[in-house]
Amino acid sequence: MADPPKENRRDDEEDAGAAFVLESKGQWWHAGFHLTTAIVGPTILSLPYVFRGLGWGLGFFCLTVMGVVTFYSYYLMSKVLDHCEKSGRRHIRFRELAADVLGSGWMFYFVIFIQTAINTGVGVGAILLAADCLEIMYSNISPHGSLKLYEFIAMVTVVMIGLSQLPTFHSLRYINLCSLLLSLGYTILVVGACIHAGTSKNAPPRDYSLETKKSTRAFSAFTSISILASIFGNGILPEIQATLAPPATGKMAKGLAMCYVVIFVTFYSTAVSGYWVFGNKSNSNILKSLLPDDGPSLAPTWVLGLAIIFVLLQLLAIGQVYSQVAYEIMEKKSADVKQGMFSKRNLVPRLILRTIYMILCGVLAAMLPFFGDINGVVGAIGFIPLDFVLPMLLYNMTYKPPKSSFTYLINISIMVVFTGAGIMGAFSSVRKLVLDANQFKLFSSNVVD
């Protein structure tokens, strides 16, 4: 097994990214909080839209398969990390794990590229969606107000800059506990709102038919699968496991179990209730279906308002979780581990670099307000390789199961199926971006669905 790139063999005590950002103090339930925040976010509000492209039967099937495969995938990756730790090679970064196990220096840079795309994309999306939540509340309170979307983006960015100064991933543990509770909170509110809308006298007409043209139906299905991949994906499991106090063996499995209990409760209830009410008219954000531009609200305004506040608050946590890899890279290059985490020598660069990073994400959010279309592309080219292909490959390379064994065949099958789904999903998602291109306008005050 080849050594990882030379710069990655520095001891943790010489590595500020490891010693500071990824300090290992957490318990298994802290990992559960981090995982839940990384996976169970406001993107679940697009699940009725996913069903719109798949229908009831295929929608349930794909949702269940994605859940089973991702749990299996994350469990395998945790086992690989445990195996490396027992061998005296504790990996706390996805890129170093991939380079070590696969024995390829280019894999190190491939994972950096994909992780950067995912983390920046989620950071931009979190700011954009949080600003969109603020704009929705503002437009209901002051219908003729003068504030624009980019001004709300600036407000959210300022809050993100403040939160970015929390020095370590572990220091987010209580914020991520609140995030977990917020996800349960807005799920209950949205499901209740959907039931209210579906049983009221103003209930919208329901049509669950799919696209009539077979090619369009196929493209819609693959786009929905890509969105599902991005909803279930996280791409930072090794960094989350790094926050566990060693030995980490077995702890991640408990954290995953906690996370997937929350996933089961939130994903299925949101998908079923939203698609049941709106069918093939489901919006990419079910809150917008419940709050149509024309006509009255389909649920009590206070319920939807509270749900939007919960979503807004959780987005602040999500933005920070997915920024940790960027912070760790910055800290590794800029900080001096021989001086304290809060020494002037380390505090000033942290303040400057993290502020610049958040401002960059804010500017991109203001420039490119079409997160819904980008979501599918990110899922296809980012989450599918990191969460559906690499973990199986890493497990097969590490444990070397016999090629005739059930485990080996299942892993290979998952890799082949999801590689194909990723290619088709990327094509169909890019196609949708091109079709919607005439709606894109830099610094627009409207988010394109």
PDB file of N, CA, C and O in Angstrom, residues 131-154:
ATOM      1  N   ALA A 131     -31.280  33.420   3.424  1.00  0.00           N
ATOM      2  CA  ALA A 131     -31.710  34.738   2.967  1.00  0.00           C
ATOM      3  C   ALA A 131     -33.100  34.674   2.345  1.00  0.00           C
ATOM      4  O   ALA A 131     -33.925  35.583   2.522  1.00  0.00           O
ATOM      5  N   ASP A 132     -33.373  33.587   1.615  1.00  0.00           N
ATOM      6  CA  ASP A 132     -34.695  33.396   1.015  1.00  0.00           C
ATOM      7  C   ASP A 132     -35.761  33.286   2.100  1.00  0.00           C
ATOM      8  O   ASP A 132     -36.871  33.812   1.955  1.00  0.00           O
ATOM      9  N   CYS A 133     -35.427  32.598   3.213  1.00  0.00           N
ATOM     10  CA  CYS A 133     -36.363  32.511   4.345  1.00  0.00           C
ATOM     11  C   CYS A 133     -36.659  33.903   4.907  1.00  0.00           C
ATOM     12  O   CYS A 133     -37.816  34.246   5.198  1.00  0.00           O
ATOM     13  N   LEU A 134     -35.600  34.701   5.074  1.00  0.00           N
ATOM     14  CA  LEU A 134     -35.790  36.068   5.578  1.00  0.00           C
ATOM     15  C   LEU A 134     -36.660  36.879   4.634  1.00  0.00           C
ATOM     16  O   LEU A 134     -37.531  37.638   5.067  1.00  0.00           O
ATOM     17  N   GLU A 135     -36.424  36.712   3.321  1.00  0.00           N
ATOM     18  CA  GLU A 135     -37.207  37.477   2.344  1.00  0.00           C
ATOM     19  C   GLU A 135     -38.677  37.067   2.366  1.00  0.00           C
ATOM     20  O   GLU A 135     -39.573  37.913   2.233  1.00  0.00           O
ATOM     21  N   ILE A 136     -38.942  35.757   2.538  1.00  0.00           N
ATOM     22  CA  ILE A 136     -40.330  35.280   2.619  1.00  0.00           C
ATOM     23  C   ILE A 136     -41.044  35.919   3.805  1.00  0.00           C
ATOM     24  O   ILE A 136     -42.178  36.413   3.698  1.00  0.00           O
ATOM     25  N   MET A 137     -40.371  35.931   4.970  1.00  0.00           N
ATOM     26  CA  MET A 137     -40.972  36.539   6.162  1.00  0.00           C
ATOM     27  C   MET A 137     -41.170  38.040   5.958  1.00  0.00           C
ATOM     28  O   MET A 137     -42.223  38.598   6.298  1.00  0.00           O
ATOM     29  N   TYR A 138     -40.170  38.676   5.367  1.00  0.00           N
ATOM     30  CA  TYR A 138     -40.237  40.135   5.140  1.00  0.00           C
ATOM     31  C   TYR A 138     -41.373  40.496   4.181  1.00  0.00           C
ATOM     32  O   TYR A 138     -42.120  41.452   4.417  1.00  0.00           O
ATOM     33  N   SER A 139     -41.517  39.705   3.103  1.00  0.00           N
ATOM     34  CA  SER A 139     -42.547  40.017   2.110  1.00  0.00           C
ATOM     35  C   SER A 139     -43.954  39.836   2.672  1.00  0.00           C
ATOM     36  O   SER A 139     -44.892  40.488   2.221  1.00  0.00           O
ATOM     37  N   ASN A 140     -44.093  38.932   3.669  1.00  0.00           N
ATOM     38  CA  ASN A 140     -45.400  38.763   4.295  1.00  0.00           C
ATOM     39  C   ASN A 140     -45.693  39.858   5.309  1.00  0.00           C
ATOM     40  O   ASN A 140     -46.841  40.274   5.468  1.00  0.00           O
ATOM     41  N   ILE A 141     -44.651  40.340   5.979  1.00  0.00           N
ATOM     42  CA  ILE A 141     -44.838  41.424   6.948  1.00  0.00           C
ATOM     43  C   ILE A 141     -44.964  42.769   6.244  1.00  0.00           C
ATOM     44  O   ILE A 141     -45.788  43.609   6.614  1.00  0.00           O
ATOM     45  N   SER A 142     -44.145  42.961   5.209  1.00  0.00           N
ATOM     46  CA  SER A 142     -44.132  44.228   4.478  1.00  0.00           C
ATOM     47  C   SER A 142     -44.172  43.953   2.973  1.00  0.00           C
ATOM     48  O   SER A 142     -43.130  43.920   2.305  1.00  0.00           O
ATOM     49  N   PRO A 143     -45.366  43.703   2.408  1.00  0.00           N
ATOM     50  CA  PRO A 143     -45.492  43.298   1.000  1.00  0.00           C
ATOM     51  C   PRO A 143     -44.857  44.266   0.006  1.00  0.00           C
ATOM     52  O   PRO A 143     -44.431  43.854  -1.069  1.00  0.00           O
ATOM     53  N   HIS A 144     -44.795  45.526   0.363  1.00  0.00           N
ATOM     54  CA  HIS A 144     -44.240  46.521  -0.568  1.00  0.00           C
ATOM     55  C   HIS A 144     -42.896  47.053  -0.091  1.00  0.00           C
ATOM     56  O   HIS A 144     -42.483  48.155  -0.466  1.00  0.00           O
ATOM     57  N   GLY A 145     -42.209  46.257   0.726  1.00  0.00           N
ATOM     58  CA  GLY A 145     -40.907  46.675   1.244  1.00  0.00           C
ATOM     59  C   GLY A 145     -39.859  46.785   0.150  1.00  0.00           C
ATOM     60  O   GLY A 145     -39.975  46.166  -0.922  1.00  0.00           O
ATOM     61  N   SER A 146     -38.819  47.542   0.410  1.00  0.00           N
ATOM     62  CA  SER A 146     -37.804  47.836  -0.618  1.00  0.00           C
ATOM     63  C   SER A 146     -36.576  46.923  -0.538  1.00  0.00           C
ATOM     64  O   SER A 146     -35.737  46.952  -1.432  1.00  0.00           O
ATOM     65  N   LEU A 147     -36.453  46.110   0.524  1.00  0.00           N
ATOM     66  CA  LEU A 147     -35.259  45.276   0.662  1.00  0.00           C
ATOM     67  C   LEU A 147     -35.231  44.169  -0.392  1.00  0.00           C
ATOM     68  O   LEU A 147     -36.258  43.569  -0.720  1.00  0.00           O
ATOM     69  N   LYS A 148     -34.050  43.929  -0.945  1.00  0.00           N
ATOM     70  CA  LYS A 148     -33.853  42.920  -1.978  1.00  0.00           C
ATOM     71  C   LYS A 148     -33.163  41.676  -1.406  1.00  0.00           C
ATOM     72  O   LYS A 148     -32.600  41.709  -0.316  1.00  0.00           O
ATOM     73  N   LEU A 149     -33.157  40.599  -2.202  1.00  0.00           N
ATOM     74  CA  LEU A 149     -32.582  39.338  -1.756  1.00  0.00           C
ATOM     75  C   LEU A 149     -31.119  39.497  -1.357  1.00  0.00           C
ATOM     76  O   LEU A 149     -30.683  38.957  -0.337  1.00  0.00           O
ATOM     77  N   TYR A 150     -30.337  40.225  -2.159  1.00  0.00           N
ATOM     78  CA  TYR A 150     -28.911  40.342  -1.859  1.00  0.00           C
ATOM     79  C   TYR A 150     -28.658  41.058  -0.531  1.00  0.00           C
ATOM     80  O   TYR A 150     -27.628  40.838   0.118  1.00  0.00           O
ATOM     81  N   GLU A 151     -29.599  41.889  -0.095  1.00  0.00           N
ATOM     82  CA  GLU A 151     -29.444  42.549   1.201  1.00  0.00           C
ATOM     83  C   GLU A 151     -29.656  41.550   2.345  1.00  0.00           C
ATOM     84  O   GLU A 151     -28.969  41.609   3.376  1.00  0.00           O
ATOM     85  N   PHE A 152     -30.593  40.624   2.146  1.00  0.00           N
ATOM     86  CA  PHE A 152     -30.781  39.565   3.147  1.00  0.00           C
ATOM     87  C   PHE A 152     -29.581  38.617   3.152  1.00  0.00           C
ATOM     88  O   PHE A 152     -29.186  38.105   4.203  1.00  0.00           O
ATOM     89  N   ILE A 153     -29.012  38.384   1.975  1.00  0.00           N
ATOM     90  CA  ILE A 153     -27.805  37.556   1.894  1.00  0.00           C
ATOM     91  C   ILE A 153     -26.677  38.194   2.693  1.00  0.00           C
ATOM     92  O   ILE A 153     -25.936  37.507   3.416  1.00  0.00           O
ATOM     93  N   ALA A 154     -26.554  39.509   2.603  1.00  0.00           N
ATOM     94  CA  ALA A 154     -25.521  40.224   3.365  1.00  0.00           C
ATOM     95  C   ALA A 154     -25.756  40.052   4.873  1.00  0.00           C
ATOM     96  O   ALA A 154     -24.803  39.833   5.639  1.00  0.00           O
TER      97      ALA A 154
END
